[in-house]
PDB file of C-alpha atoms in Angstrom:
ATOM      1  CA  UNK G   9     -15.853  -6.000   7.789  1.00 75.00           C
ATOM      2  CA  UNK G  10     -12.229  -7.025   7.908  1.00 81.00           C
ATOM      3  CA  UNK G  11     -10.013  -4.349   9.621  1.00 90.00           C
ATOM      4  CA  UNK G  12      -6.438  -3.493  10.150  1.00 94.00           C
ATOM      5  CA  UNK G  13      -6.107  -0.967  13.140  1.00 95.00           C
ATOM      6  CA  UNK G  14      -3.169   1.245  14.129  1.00 95.00           C
ATOM      7  CA  UNK G  15      -2.559   4.113  16.283  1.00 91.00           C
ATOM      8  CA  UNK G  16      -2.530   7.196  14.095  1.00 88.00           C
ATOM      9  CA  UNK G  17       0.023   9.076  16.258  1.00 88.00           C
ATOM     10  CA  UNK G  18       2.113  10.940  15.955  1.00 95.00           C
ATOM     11  CA  UNK G  19       4.696   8.888  17.921  1.00 96.00           C
ATOM     12  CA  UNK G  20       7.326  10.996  19.000  1.00 97.00           C
ATOM     13  CA  UNK G  21      10.649   9.204  20.127  1.00 97.00           C
ATOM     14  CA  UNK G  22      14.029  10.357  21.036  1.00 97.00           C
ATOM     15  CA  UNK G  23      16.895   9.748  18.768  1.00 97.00           C
ATOM     16  CA  UNK G  24      18.641   6.432  19.796  1.00 97.00           C
ATOM     17  CA  UNK G  25      15.638   5.172  21.562  1.00 98.00           C
ATOM     18  CA  UNK G  26      13.541   2.239  20.522  1.00 98.00           C
ATOM     19  CA  UNK G  27      10.358   3.019  18.582  1.00 97.00           C
ATOM     20  CA  UNK G  28       7.575   0.663  19.016  1.00 97.00           C
ATOM     21  CA  UNK G  29       4.570   0.514  16.364  1.00 98.00           C
ATOM     22  CA  UNK G  30       1.578  -1.702  16.813  1.00 97.00           C
ATOM     23  CA  UNK G  31      -1.071  -3.311  14.644  1.00 97.00           C
ATOM     24  CA  UNK G  32      -4.109  -5.501  15.320  1.00 97.00           C
ATOM     25  CA  UNK G  33      -6.301  -7.309  12.812  1.00 96.00           C
ATOM     26  CA  UNK G  34      -9.522  -8.893  12.604  1.00 94.00           C
ATOM     27  CA  UNK G  35      -9.274 -11.474   9.990  1.00 89.00           C
ATOM     28  CA  UNK G  36      -8.259 -14.877  11.877  1.00 90.00           C
ATOM     29  CA  UNK G  37      -7.411 -16.569   8.665  1.00 88.00           C
ATOM     30  CA  UNK G  38      -4.681 -13.901   7.666  1.00 89.00           C
ATOM     31  CA  UNK G  39      -1.118 -15.633   7.239  1.00 88.00           C
ATOM     32  CA  UNK G  40       1.065 -12.773   5.903  1.00 89.00           C
ATOM     33  CA  UNK G  41       1.829  -9.641   7.709  1.00 93.00           C
ATOM     34  CA  UNK G  42       3.814  -6.637   6.254  1.00 95.00           C
ATOM     35  CA  UNK G  43       5.216  -3.314   7.313  1.00 97.00           C
ATOM     36  CA  UNK G  44       5.632  -0.587   4.875  1.00 97.00           C
ATOM     37  CA  UNK G  45       7.394   2.795   5.573  1.00 97.00           C
ATOM     38  CA  UNK G  46       5.898   5.802   3.599  1.00 97.00           C
ATOM     39  CA  UNK G  47       7.880   9.181   3.661  1.00 96.00           C
ATOM     40  CA  UNK G  48       5.690  12.340   3.169  1.00 91.00           C
ATOM     41  CA  UNK G  49       4.887  12.749  -0.444  1.00 88.00           C
ATOM     42  CA  UNK G  50       6.459   9.511  -1.535  1.00 93.00           C
ATOM     43  CA  UNK G  51       5.234   5.989  -2.250  1.00 96.00           C
ATOM     44  CA  UNK G  52       5.109   3.022   0.514  1.00 96.00           C
ATOM     45  CA  UNK G  53       8.331   0.778   0.563  1.00 95.00           C
ATOM     46  CA  UNK G  54       8.313  -2.642   2.182  1.00 94.00           C
ATOM     47  CA  UNK G  55      10.600  -3.012   5.041  1.00 95.00           C
ATOM     48  CA  UNK G  56       9.455  -6.199   6.814  1.00 94.00           C
ATOM     49  CA  UNK G  57       7.298  -9.261   6.194  1.00 93.00           C
ATOM     50  CA  UNK G  58       6.369 -11.833   8.783  1.00 94.00           C
ATOM     51  CA  UNK G  59       4.527 -15.114   8.538  1.00 91.00           C
ATOM     52  CA  UNK G  60       4.825 -17.051  11.765  1.00 91.00           C
ATOM     53  CA  UNK G  61       4.567 -16.406  15.306  1.00 95.00           C
ATOM     54  CA  UNK G  62       7.439 -14.883  17.041  1.00 95.00           C
ATOM     55  CA  UNK G  63      10.194 -12.569  16.168  1.00 96.00           C
ATOM     56  CA  UNK G  64      11.853 -11.641  12.989  1.00 96.00           C
ATOM     57  CA  UNK G  65      14.867  -9.305  12.978  1.00 97.00           C
ATOM     58  CA  UNK G  66      16.582  -7.414  10.117  1.00 96.00           C
ATOM     59  CA  UNK G  67      19.124  -4.983  11.097  1.00 97.00           C
ATOM     60  CA  UNK G  68      17.625  -2.311  13.213  1.00 97.00           C
ATOM     61  CA  UNK G  69      14.090  -3.614  12.745  1.00 98.00           C
ATOM     62  CA  UNK G  70      12.283  -6.528  14.512  1.00 98.00           C
ATOM     63  CA  UNK G  71       8.872  -7.540  13.580  1.00 97.00           C
ATOM     64  CA  UNK G  72       6.691  -9.388  16.130  1.00 97.00           C
ATOM     65  CA  UNK G  73       3.800 -11.648  15.413  1.00 97.00           C
ATOM     66  CA  UNK G  74       1.403 -13.142  17.804  1.00 96.00           C
ATOM     67  CA  UNK G  75      -1.604 -14.724  15.978  1.00 94.00           C
ATOM     68  CA  UNK G  76      -3.479 -15.865  18.954  1.00 94.00           C
ATOM     69  CA  UNK G  77      -3.741 -12.054  19.862  1.00 95.00           C
ATOM     70  CA  UNK G  78      -4.080 -10.899  16.470  1.00 95.00           C
ATOM     71  CA  UNK G  79      -1.305  -8.579  16.919  1.00 95.00           C
ATOM     72  CA  UNK G  80       1.639  -7.465  14.946  1.00 97.00           C
ATOM     73  CA  UNK G  81       4.311  -4.930  16.050  1.00 97.00           C
ATOM     74  CA  UNK G  82       7.555  -3.387  14.765  1.00 98.00           C
ATOM     75  CA  UNK G  83      10.377  -2.274  16.648  1.00 98.00           C
ATOM     76  CA  UNK G  84      12.941   0.074  15.425  1.00 98.00           C
ATOM     77  CA  UNK G  85      16.145   0.104  17.545  1.00 98.00           C
ATOM     78  CA  UNK G  86      18.627   3.020  17.592  1.00 98.00           C
ATOM     79  CA  UNK G  87      16.140   5.266  16.065  1.00 97.00           C
ATOM     80  CA  UNK G  88      17.302   7.823  13.595  1.00 97.00           C
ATOM     81  CA  UNK G  89      15.720  11.222  12.343  1.00 96.00           C
ATOM     82  CA  UNK G  90      15.701   9.244   8.939  1.00 96.00           C
ATOM     83  CA  UNK G  91      13.292   6.770  10.337  1.00 98.00           C
ATOM     84  CA  UNK G  92      10.723   9.532  10.663  1.00 98.00           C
ATOM     85  CA  UNK G  93       7.819   8.412   8.335  1.00 97.00           C
ATOM     86  CA  UNK G  94       4.189   6.770   8.339  1.00 96.00           C
ATOM     87  CA  UNK G  95       4.426   3.176   8.932  1.00 97.00           C
ATOM     88  CA  UNK G  96       1.754   1.076   7.321  1.00 97.00           C
ATOM     89  CA  UNK G  97       0.582  -2.281   8.474  1.00 96.00           C
ATOM     90  CA  UNK G  98      -0.937  -4.752   5.992  1.00 93.00           C
ATOM     91  CA  UNK G  99      -2.288  -8.115   6.265  1.00 92.00           C
ATOM     92  CA  UNK G 100      -3.181 -10.513   3.654  1.00 88.00           C
ATOM     93  CA  UNK G 101      -6.999 -11.605   3.430  1.00 83.00           C
ATOM     94  CA  UNK G 102      -7.420 -14.875   4.783  1.00 77.00           C
ATOM     95  CA  UNK G 103      -9.122 -16.270   1.645  1.00 73.00           C
ATOM     96  CA  UNK G 104      -6.611 -14.566  -0.749  1.00 71.00           C
ATOM     97  CA  UNK G 105      -3.178 -14.598  -1.654  1.00 64.00           C
ATOM     98  CA  UNK G 106      -3.573 -11.216  -3.563  1.00 71.00           C
ATOM     99  CA  UNK G 107      -5.476  -9.065  -1.466  1.00 81.00           C
ATOM    100  CA  UNK G 108      -3.952  -7.087   1.453  1.00 87.00           C
ATOM    101  CA  UNK G 109      -6.043  -5.127   4.242  1.00 89.00           C
ATOM    102  CA  UNK G 110      -4.186  -1.884   5.000  1.00 93.00           C
ATOM    103  CA  UNK G 111      -4.068   0.010   8.251  1.00 94.00           C
ATOM    104  CA  UNK G 112      -4.215   3.714   8.306  1.00 93.00           C
ATOM    105  CA  UNK G 113      -0.616   4.154   9.420  1.00 95.00           C
ATOM    106  CA  UNK G 114       1.188   5.500  12.274  1.00 96.00           C
ATOM    107  CA  UNK G 115       3.076   8.657  11.919  1.00 96.00           C
ATOM    108  CA  UNK G 116       6.585   8.343  13.728  1.00 97.00           C
ATOM    109  CA  UNK G 117       8.686  11.223  14.523  1.00 98.00           C
ATOM    110  CA  UNK G 118      12.299  10.827  15.817  1.00 97.00           C
ATOM    111  CA  UNK G 119      13.478  13.761  17.596  1.00 95.00           C
ATOM    112  CA  UNK G 120      17.172  14.703  17.429  1.00 92.00           C
TER     113      UNK G 120
ATOM    114  CA  UNK A  17      16.009  -0.317 -13.393  1.00 84.00           C
ATOM    115  CA  UNK A  18      13.095  -2.114 -11.868  1.00 84.00           C
ATOM    116  CA  UNK A  19      10.388   0.167 -11.674  1.00 94.00           C
ATOM    117  CA  UNK A  20       6.411   1.178 -11.823  1.00 97.00           C
ATOM    118  CA  UNK A  21       6.147   4.082 -13.808  1.00 97.00           C
ATOM    119  CA  UNK A  22       3.143   6.217 -13.075  1.00 97.00           C
ATOM    120  CA  UNK A  23       1.987   9.409 -14.903  1.00 97.00           C
ATOM    121  CA  UNK A  24       1.185  12.104 -14.572  1.00 97.00           C
ATOM    122  CA  UNK A  25       2.588  13.126 -11.067  1.00 97.00           C
ATOM    123  CA  UNK A  26       0.010  15.873 -10.497  1.00 97.00           C
ATOM    124  CA  UNK A  27      -3.384  16.489 -12.235  1.00 97.00           C
ATOM    125  CA  UNK A  28      -5.909  19.167 -11.816  1.00 96.00           C
ATOM    126  CA  UNK A  29      -9.015  18.806 -13.863  1.00 95.00           C
ATOM    127  CA  UNK A  30     -12.641  19.709 -13.849  1.00 96.00           C
ATOM    128  CA  UNK A  31     -15.775  17.686 -12.974  1.00 96.00           C
ATOM    129  CA  UNK A  32     -16.907  15.364 -15.732  1.00 96.00           C
ATOM    130  CA  UNK A  33     -13.746  15.686 -17.897  1.00 96.00           C
ATOM    131  CA  UNK A  34     -12.488  12.206 -18.780  1.00 97.00           C
ATOM    132  CA  UNK A  35      -9.098  11.381 -17.724  1.00 97.00           C
ATOM    133  CA  UNK A  36      -6.621   8.547 -17.788  1.00 97.00           C
ATOM    134  CA  UNK A  37      -3.760   7.763 -15.406  1.00 98.00           C
ATOM    135  CA  UNK A  38      -1.049   5.432 -16.710  1.00 98.00           C
ATOM    136  CA  UNK A  39       0.985   2.770 -15.197  1.00 98.00           C
ATOM    137  CA  UNK A  40       3.535   0.495 -16.558  1.00 98.00           C
ATOM    138  CA  UNK A  41       6.006  -1.843 -14.947  1.00 97.00           C
ATOM    139  CA  UNK A  42       8.967  -3.433 -16.439  1.00 95.00           C
ATOM    140  CA  UNK A  43       9.632  -6.463 -14.085  1.00 93.00           C
ATOM    141  CA  UNK A  44       7.134  -8.907 -15.993  1.00 92.00           C
ATOM    142  CA  UNK A  45       4.894  -8.858 -12.825  1.00 91.00           C
ATOM    143  CA  UNK A  46       1.510 -10.682 -13.118  1.00 90.00           C
ATOM    144  CA  UNK A  47      -0.241  -8.716 -10.420  1.00 91.00           C
ATOM    145  CA  UNK A  48      -1.192  -5.067 -10.688  1.00 93.00           C
ATOM    146  CA  UNK A  49      -3.330  -2.870  -8.776  1.00 94.00           C
ATOM    147  CA  UNK A  50      -4.649   0.613  -8.151  1.00 97.00           C
ATOM    148  CA  UNK A  51      -5.113   2.256  -4.592  1.00 97.00           C
ATOM    149  CA  UNK A  52      -6.161   5.600  -3.339  1.00 97.00           C
ATOM    150  CA  UNK A  53      -4.961   7.210  -0.341  1.00 95.00           C
ATOM    151  CA  UNK A  54      -7.078   9.499   1.762  1.00 93.00           C
ATOM    152  CA  UNK A  55      -5.839  11.124   5.090  1.00 87.00           C
ATOM    153  CA  UNK A  56      -6.967   9.034   7.826  1.00 82.00           C
ATOM    154  CA  UNK A  57      -8.042   6.255   5.778  1.00 83.00           C
ATOM    155  CA  UNK A  58      -5.028   4.517   4.346  1.00 84.00           C
ATOM    156  CA  UNK A  59      -4.851   2.694   1.180  1.00 92.00           C
ATOM    157  CA  UNK A  60      -8.090   1.536  -0.374  1.00 93.00           C
ATOM    158  CA  UNK A  61      -7.847  -0.735  -3.349  1.00 93.00           C
ATOM    159  CA  UNK A  62      -9.971   0.389  -6.477  1.00 96.00           C
ATOM    160  CA  UNK A  63      -9.238  -2.445  -8.901  1.00 95.00           C
ATOM    161  CA  UNK A  64      -6.683  -5.225  -9.426  1.00 93.00           C
ATOM    162  CA  UNK A  65      -5.503  -7.460 -12.181  1.00 93.00           C
ATOM    163  CA  UNK A  66      -3.847 -10.948 -11.792  1.00 89.00           C
ATOM    164  CA  UNK A  67      -3.158 -11.368 -15.505  1.00 89.00           C
ATOM    165  CA  UNK A  68      -3.734  -9.864 -18.689  1.00 92.00           C
ATOM    166  CA  UNK A  69      -7.567  -9.505 -19.456  1.00 89.00           C
ATOM    167  CA  UNK A  70      -8.160 -10.438 -15.779  1.00 90.00           C
ATOM    168  CA  UNK A  71      -9.384  -7.630 -13.688  1.00 94.00           C
ATOM    169  CA  UNK A  72     -11.502  -7.419 -10.533  1.00 92.00           C
ATOM    170  CA  UNK A  73     -13.090  -4.906  -8.209  1.00 93.00           C
ATOM    171  CA  UNK A  74     -11.236  -3.825  -5.114  1.00 91.00           C
ATOM    172  CA  UNK A  75     -13.100  -2.020  -2.104  1.00 89.00           C
ATOM    173  CA  UNK A  76     -13.977   1.145  -3.792  1.00 95.00           C
ATOM    174  CA  UNK A  77     -14.416   0.657  -7.721  1.00 97.00           C
ATOM    175  CA  UNK A  78     -17.252   3.005  -8.177  1.00 97.00           C
ATOM    176  CA  UNK A  79     -16.422   5.671 -10.784  1.00 97.00           C
ATOM    177  CA  UNK A  80     -13.284   4.166 -12.013  1.00 98.00           C
ATOM    178  CA  UNK A  81     -12.357   1.816 -14.916  1.00 97.00           C
ATOM    179  CA  UNK A  82      -9.340  -0.220 -15.690  1.00 97.00           C
ATOM    180  CA  UNK A  83      -8.023  -2.579 -18.493  1.00 94.00           C
ATOM    181  CA  UNK A  84      -5.297  -4.707 -18.810  1.00 96.00           C
ATOM    182  CA  UNK A  85      -4.455  -5.411 -22.526  1.00 96.00           C
ATOM    183  CA  UNK A  86      -0.877  -5.995 -22.025  1.00 96.00           C
ATOM    184  CA  UNK A  87       1.067  -7.513 -19.247  1.00 95.00           C
ATOM    185  CA  UNK A  88       3.213  -4.249 -18.308  1.00 97.00           C
ATOM    186  CA  UNK A  89       0.387  -1.590 -18.735  1.00 97.00           C
ATOM    187  CA  UNK A  90      -2.592  -1.082 -16.382  1.00 98.00           C
ATOM    188  CA  UNK A  91      -4.259   2.500 -16.815  1.00 98.00           C
ATOM    189  CA  UNK A  92      -6.884   3.791 -14.522  1.00 98.00           C
ATOM    190  CA  UNK A  93      -9.736   5.584 -16.235  1.00 98.00           C
ATOM    191  CA  UNK A  94     -12.179   8.084 -14.595  1.00 97.00           C
ATOM    192  CA  UNK A  95     -14.757   8.539 -17.076  1.00 95.00           C
ATOM    193  CA  UNK A  96     -16.539  11.501 -15.218  1.00 97.00           C
ATOM    194  CA  UNK A  97     -14.517  12.554 -12.387  1.00 97.00           C
ATOM    195  CA  UNK A  98     -16.169  14.030  -9.546  1.00 97.00           C
ATOM    196  CA  UNK A  99     -14.696  16.290  -6.579  1.00 97.00           C
ATOM    197  CA  UNK A 100     -14.932  13.086  -4.162  1.00 96.00           C
ATOM    198  CA  UNK A 101     -12.383  11.374  -6.478  1.00 97.00           C
ATOM    199  CA  UNK A 102      -9.893  14.230  -5.379  1.00 97.00           C
ATOM    200  CA  UNK A 103      -7.052  11.828  -3.820  1.00 97.00           C
ATOM    201  CA  UNK A 104      -3.610  10.505  -4.099  1.00 97.00           C
ATOM    202  CA  UNK A 105      -3.507   7.432  -6.291  1.00 98.00           C
ATOM    203  CA  UNK A 106      -0.842   4.689  -6.392  1.00 98.00           C
ATOM    204  CA  UNK A 107      -0.345   1.944  -8.844  1.00 97.00           C
ATOM    205  CA  UNK A 108       1.500  -1.213  -7.465  1.00 95.00           C
ATOM    206  CA  UNK A 109       2.611  -4.583  -8.893  1.00 93.00           C
ATOM    207  CA  UNK A 110       4.035  -7.875  -7.701  1.00 90.00           C
ATOM    208  CA  UNK A 111       5.376 -11.141  -8.724  1.00 84.00           C
ATOM    209  CA  UNK A 112       3.273 -14.097  -9.891  1.00 65.00           C
ATOM    210  CA  UNK A 113       0.188 -12.820  -8.355  1.00 52.00           C
ATOM    211  CA  UNK A 114       1.379 -12.849  -4.724  1.00 54.00           C
ATOM    212  CA  UNK A 115       0.873  -9.599  -2.940  1.00 54.00           C
ATOM    213  CA  UNK A 116       4.001 -10.310  -0.856  1.00 70.00           C
ATOM    214  CA  UNK A 117       6.175  -7.210  -2.066  1.00 86.00           C
ATOM    215  CA  UNK A 118       4.377  -4.620  -3.896  1.00 91.00           C
ATOM    216  CA  UNK A 119       6.345  -2.272  -6.016  1.00 94.00           C
ATOM    217  CA  UNK A 120       4.646   1.026  -5.940  1.00 96.00           C
ATOM    218  CA  UNK A 121       4.719   3.816  -8.645  1.00 97.00           C
ATOM    219  CA  UNK A 122       5.431   7.464  -7.410  1.00 97.00           C
ATOM    220  CA  UNK A 123       1.931   8.304  -7.105  1.00 97.00           C
ATOM    221  CA  UNK A 124      -0.637  10.774  -8.922  1.00 97.00           C
ATOM    222  CA  UNK A 125      -2.068  13.775  -6.965  1.00 97.00           C
ATOM    223  CA  UNK A 126      -5.505  14.233  -8.520  1.00 97.00           C
ATOM    224  CA  UNK A 127      -7.521  17.308  -7.755  1.00 97.00           C
ATOM    225  CA  UNK A 128     -10.868  17.617  -9.307  1.00 97.00           C
ATOM    226  CA  UNK A 129     -12.581  20.924  -9.324  1.00 96.00           C
TER     227      UNK A 129
END
Protein backbone atom coordinates (compact mmCIF):
# COMPACT_ATOMS: atom_id res chain seq x y z
CA UNK A 1 0.00 0.00 0.00
CA UNK A 2 1.54 3.25 -1.17
CA UNK A 3 1.28 5.91 1.51
CA UNK A 4 2.01 9.55 2.21
CA UNK A 5 2.23 10.46 5.87
CA UNK A 6 1.92 13.82 7.54
CA UNK A 7 1.57 14.89 11.13
CA UNK A 8 -2.04 15.99 11.48
CA UNK A 9 -1.18 18.79 13.91
CA UNK A 10 -2.31 21.32 14.73
CA UNK A 11 1.08 22.95 14.42
CA UNK A 12 1.07 26.29 16.19
CA UNK A 13 3.67 28.87 15.13
CA UNK A 14 4.07 32.50 16.25
CA UNK A 15 3.60 35.18 13.62
CA UNK A 16 6.88 36.02 11.94
CA UNK A 17 8.51 32.67 12.74
CA UNK A 18 9.36 29.83 10.36
CA UNK A 19 6.75 27.09 9.97
CA UNK A 20 8.13 23.68 9.03
CA UNK A 21 5.82 21.03 7.59
CA UNK A 22 6.96 17.50 6.89
CA UNK A 23 5.86 14.62 4.71
CA UNK A 24 7.19 11.10 4.14
CA UNK A 25 6.22 8.78 1.30
CA UNK A 26 6.57 5.09 0.65
CA UNK A 27 6.71 4.82 -3.16
CA UNK A 28 10.39 4.92 -4.17
CA UNK A 29 9.37 5.41 -7.80
CA UNK A 30 7.70 8.75 -7.14
CA UNK A 31 9.16 11.64 -9.14
CA UNK A 32 6.81 14.56 -8.54
CA UNK A 33 5.98 16.15 -5.20
CA UNK A 34 3.42 18.81 -4.41
CA UNK A 35 2.21 20.97 -1.58
CA UNK A 36 -1.39 22.16 -1.64
CA UNK A 37 -2.91 24.62 0.78
CA UNK A 38 -6.53 24.26 1.85
CA UNK A 39 -8.36 26.89 3.84
CA UNK A 40 -11.24 25.71 5.98
CA UNK A 41 -14.29 25.03 3.82
CA UNK A 42 -12.39 25.73 0.59
CA UNK A 43 -10.80 23.65 -2.12
CA UNK A 44 -7.06 22.82 -2.26
CA UNK A 45 -4.75 25.08 -4.25
CA UNK A 46 -1.24 24.29 -5.43
CA UNK A 47 1.48 26.35 -3.76
CA UNK A 48 4.68 24.41 -4.53
CA UNK A 49 5.91 21.59 -6.71
CA UNK A 50 9.37 19.98 -6.62
CA UNK A 51 10.94 17.26 -8.76
CA UNK A 52 14.64 17.01 -7.88
CA UNK A 53 16.59 16.69 -4.67
CA UNK A 54 17.39 19.89 -2.85
CA UNK A 55 15.57 23.12 -2.21
CA UNK A 56 13.15 25.12 -4.31
CA UNK A 57 12.21 28.61 -3.20
CA UNK A 58 9.22 30.72 -4.17
CA UNK A 59 8.76 33.87 -2.16
CA UNK A 60 8.30 32.95 1.50
CA UNK A 61 7.91 29.27 0.64
CA UNK A 62 10.71 26.71 0.31
CA UNK A 63 10.15 23.09 -0.62
CA UNK A 64 12.84 20.57 0.26
CA UNK A 65 13.17 17.10 -1.22
CA UNK A 66 15.32 14.17 -0.16
CA UNK A 67 14.54 11.13 -2.28
CA UNK A 68 17.01 8.88 -0.48
CA UNK A 69 15.16 9.48 2.78
CA UNK A 70 11.76 9.65 1.02
CA UNK A 71 11.09 12.94 2.69
CA UNK A 72 9.68 16.24 1.49
CA UNK A 73 9.15 19.36 3.54
CA UNK A 74 7.70 22.83 3.23
CA UNK A 75 9.13 25.84 5.03
CA UNK A 76 7.15 29.04 5.38
CA UNK A 77 9.25 32.04 6.38
CA UNK A 78 7.86 35.11 8.14
CA UNK A 79 4.61 33.26 8.86
CA UNK A 80 1.45 35.33 8.63
CA UNK A 81 -2.00 34.67 10.12
CA UNK A 82 -3.21 34.26 6.52
CA UNK A 83 -0.98 31.17 6.28
CA UNK A 84 -3.24 29.40 8.77
CA UNK A 85 -4.65 26.49 6.78
CA UNK A 86 -4.28 22.76 6.24
CA UNK A 87 -1.31 21.81 4.06
CA UNK A 88 -1.65 18.70 1.93
CA UNK A 89 1.33 16.78 0.62
CA UNK A 90 0.78 14.89 -2.65
CA UNK A 91 3.13 12.54 -4.44
CA UNK A 92 2.71 10.98 -7.87
CA UNK A 93 2.46 7.20 -8.09
CA UNK A 94 5.74 5.99 -9.49
CA UNK A 95 4.22 4.08 -12.38
CA UNK A 96 1.74 6.77 -13.36
CA UNK A 97 1.83 10.37 -14.57
CA UNK A 98 -1.79 10.81 -13.63
CA UNK A 99 -2.27 9.48 -10.16
CA UNK A 100 -1.45 11.24 -6.94
CA UNK A 101 -1.18 9.81 -3.45
CA UNK A 102 -2.35 12.30 -0.85
CA UNK A 103 -1.40 12.81 2.75
CA UNK A 104 -4.16 13.61 5.23
CA UNK A 105 -2.76 17.11 5.77
CA UNK A 106 -1.20 19.15 8.57
CA UNK A 107 -3.25 21.89 10.15
CA UNK A 108 -1.13 25.01 10.65
CA UNK A 109 -2.13 27.81 13.02
CA UNK A 110 -0.22 31.08 12.99
CA UNK A 111 -0.69 32.95 16.25
CA UNK A 112 -0.56 36.79 16.10
CA UNK B 1 -12.05 33.12 -16.04
CA UNK B 2 -10.46 29.67 -15.94
CA UNK B 3 -12.38 27.54 -13.52
CA UNK B 4 -13.90 24.25 -12.53
CA UNK B 5 -17.58 24.64 -11.76
CA UNK B 6 -19.15 22.13 -9.43
CA UNK B 7 -22.79 21.98 -8.40
CA UNK B 8 -24.52 21.88 -6.04
CA UNK B 9 -22.43 23.32 -3.21
CA UNK B 10 -24.55 21.62 -0.55
CA UNK B 11 -26.85 18.64 -0.88
CA UNK B 12 -28.96 16.80 1.68
CA UNK B 13 -30.70 13.67 0.52
CA UNK B 14 -32.10 10.40 1.80
CA UNK B 15 -30.83 6.87 1.43
CA UNK B 16 -31.51 5.38 -2.00
CA UNK B 17 -32.47 8.54 -3.84
CA UNK B 18 -30.36 8.85 -6.97
CA UNK B 19 -28.36 12.04 -7.34
CA UNK B 20 -25.89 13.64 -9.70
CA UNK B 21 -23.15 16.13 -8.89
CA UNK B 22 -22.10 18.09 -11.94
CA UNK B 23 -18.59 19.22 -12.84
CA UNK B 24 -17.57 21.38 -15.75
CA UNK B 25 -14.22 22.94 -16.71
CA UNK B 26 -13.54 25.67 -19.26
CA UNK B 27 -9.78 25.14 -19.66
CA UNK B 28 -9.86 22.38 -22.28
CA UNK B 29 -8.25 20.01 -19.79
CA UNK B 30 -8.01 16.36 -20.75
CA UNK B 31 -7.68 14.96 -17.24
CA UNK B 32 -10.57 15.13 -14.76
CA UNK B 33 -11.04 13.44 -11.44
CA UNK B 34 -13.39 13.08 -8.49
CA UNK B 35 -12.25 12.98 -4.88
CA UNK B 36 -13.93 12.63 -1.56
CA UNK B 37 -12.50 14.16 1.57
CA UNK B 38 -13.25 12.87 5.04
CA UNK B 39 -11.75 14.09 8.33
CA UNK B 40 -8.41 12.46 9.03
CA UNK B 41 -8.34 10.59 5.73
CA UNK B 42 -7.29 13.24 3.26
CA UNK B 43 -8.32 13.16 -0.38
CA UNK B 44 -9.31 9.80 -1.80
CA UNK B 45 -9.84 9.39 -5.49
CA UNK B 46 -13.15 7.97 -6.67
CA UNK B 47 -12.84 7.95 -10.47
CA UNK B 48 -10.74 9.71 -13.04
CA UNK B 49 -10.81 10.31 -16.77
CA UNK B 50 -7.89 10.89 -19.10
CA UNK B 51 -10.03 11.89 -22.05
CA UNK B 52 -13.51 11.69 -23.54
CA UNK B 53 -15.00 8.20 -23.13
CA UNK B 54 -11.97 7.08 -21.08
CA UNK B 55 -12.60 6.58 -17.37
CA UNK B 56 -11.02 4.45 -14.68
CA UNK B 57 -11.52 3.58 -11.06
CA UNK B 58 -9.65 5.32 -8.31
CA UNK B 59 -9.20 4.07 -4.77
CA UNK B 60 -12.83 4.18 -3.61
CA UNK B 61 -15.15 3.66 -6.62
CA UNK B 62 -17.83 1.52 -4.95
CA UNK B 63 -21.26 3.11 -5.06
CA UNK B 64 -20.32 5.72 -7.66
CA UNK B 65 -20.60 6.08 -11.42
CA UNK B 66 -19.12 8.58 -13.84
CA UNK B 67 -19.32 9.39 -17.51
CA UNK B 68 -17.24 11.56 -19.84
CA UNK B 69 -19.27 12.21 -22.95
CA UNK B 70 -17.84 15.67 -23.50
CA UNK B 71 -14.38 16.97 -22.68
CA UNK B 72 -15.63 19.73 -20.39
CA UNK B 73 -18.09 17.71 -18.27
CA UNK B 74 -17.51 14.91 -15.80
CA UNK B 75 -20.61 14.24 -13.65
CA UNK B 76 -20.56 12.02 -10.56
CA UNK B 77 -23.60 9.80 -10.10
CA UNK B 78 -24.72 8.10 -6.91
CA UNK B 79 -27.34 5.58 -7.99
CA UNK B 80 -28.40 4.61 -4.47
CA UNK B 81 -26.71 6.82 -1.90
CA UNK B 82 -26.00 5.48 1.57
CA UNK B 83 -25.03 7.31 4.79
CA UNK B 84 -21.38 6.24 4.42
CA UNK B 85 -21.22 8.41 1.30
CA UNK B 86 -21.74 11.50 3.42
CA UNK B 87 -18.62 13.47 2.62
CA UNK B 88 -17.09 16.52 0.98
CA UNK B 89 -16.61 15.93 -2.74
CA UNK B 90 -14.22 17.69 -5.08
CA UNK B 91 -13.92 17.63 -8.82
CA UNK B 92 -10.53 18.51 -10.30
CA UNK B 93 -8.95 18.87 -13.72
CA UNK B 94 -5.49 19.27 -15.22
CA UNK B 95 -3.73 19.73 -18.54
CA UNK B 96 -2.84 16.95 -20.92
CA UNK B 97 -3.30 14.12 -18.45
CA UNK B 98 -0.56 15.31 -16.13
CA UNK B 99 -1.47 15.64 -12.51
CA UNK B 100 1.00 18.44 -11.96
CA UNK B 101 -1.39 21.24 -11.18
CA UNK B 102 -4.85 20.22 -10.32
CA UNK B 103 -7.57 22.84 -10.54
CA UNK B 104 -10.30 22.09 -8.04
CA UNK B 105 -13.97 22.90 -8.00
CA UNK B 106 -15.42 24.58 -4.93
CA UNK B 107 -16.65 21.30 -3.47
CA UNK B 108 -19.98 19.65 -2.72
CA UNK B 109 -20.90 18.86 0.88
CA UNK B 110 -23.19 15.84 0.67
CA UNK B 111 -25.25 14.52 3.56
CA UNK B 112 -27.14 11.24 3.14
CA UNK B 113 -29.72 10.66 5.84
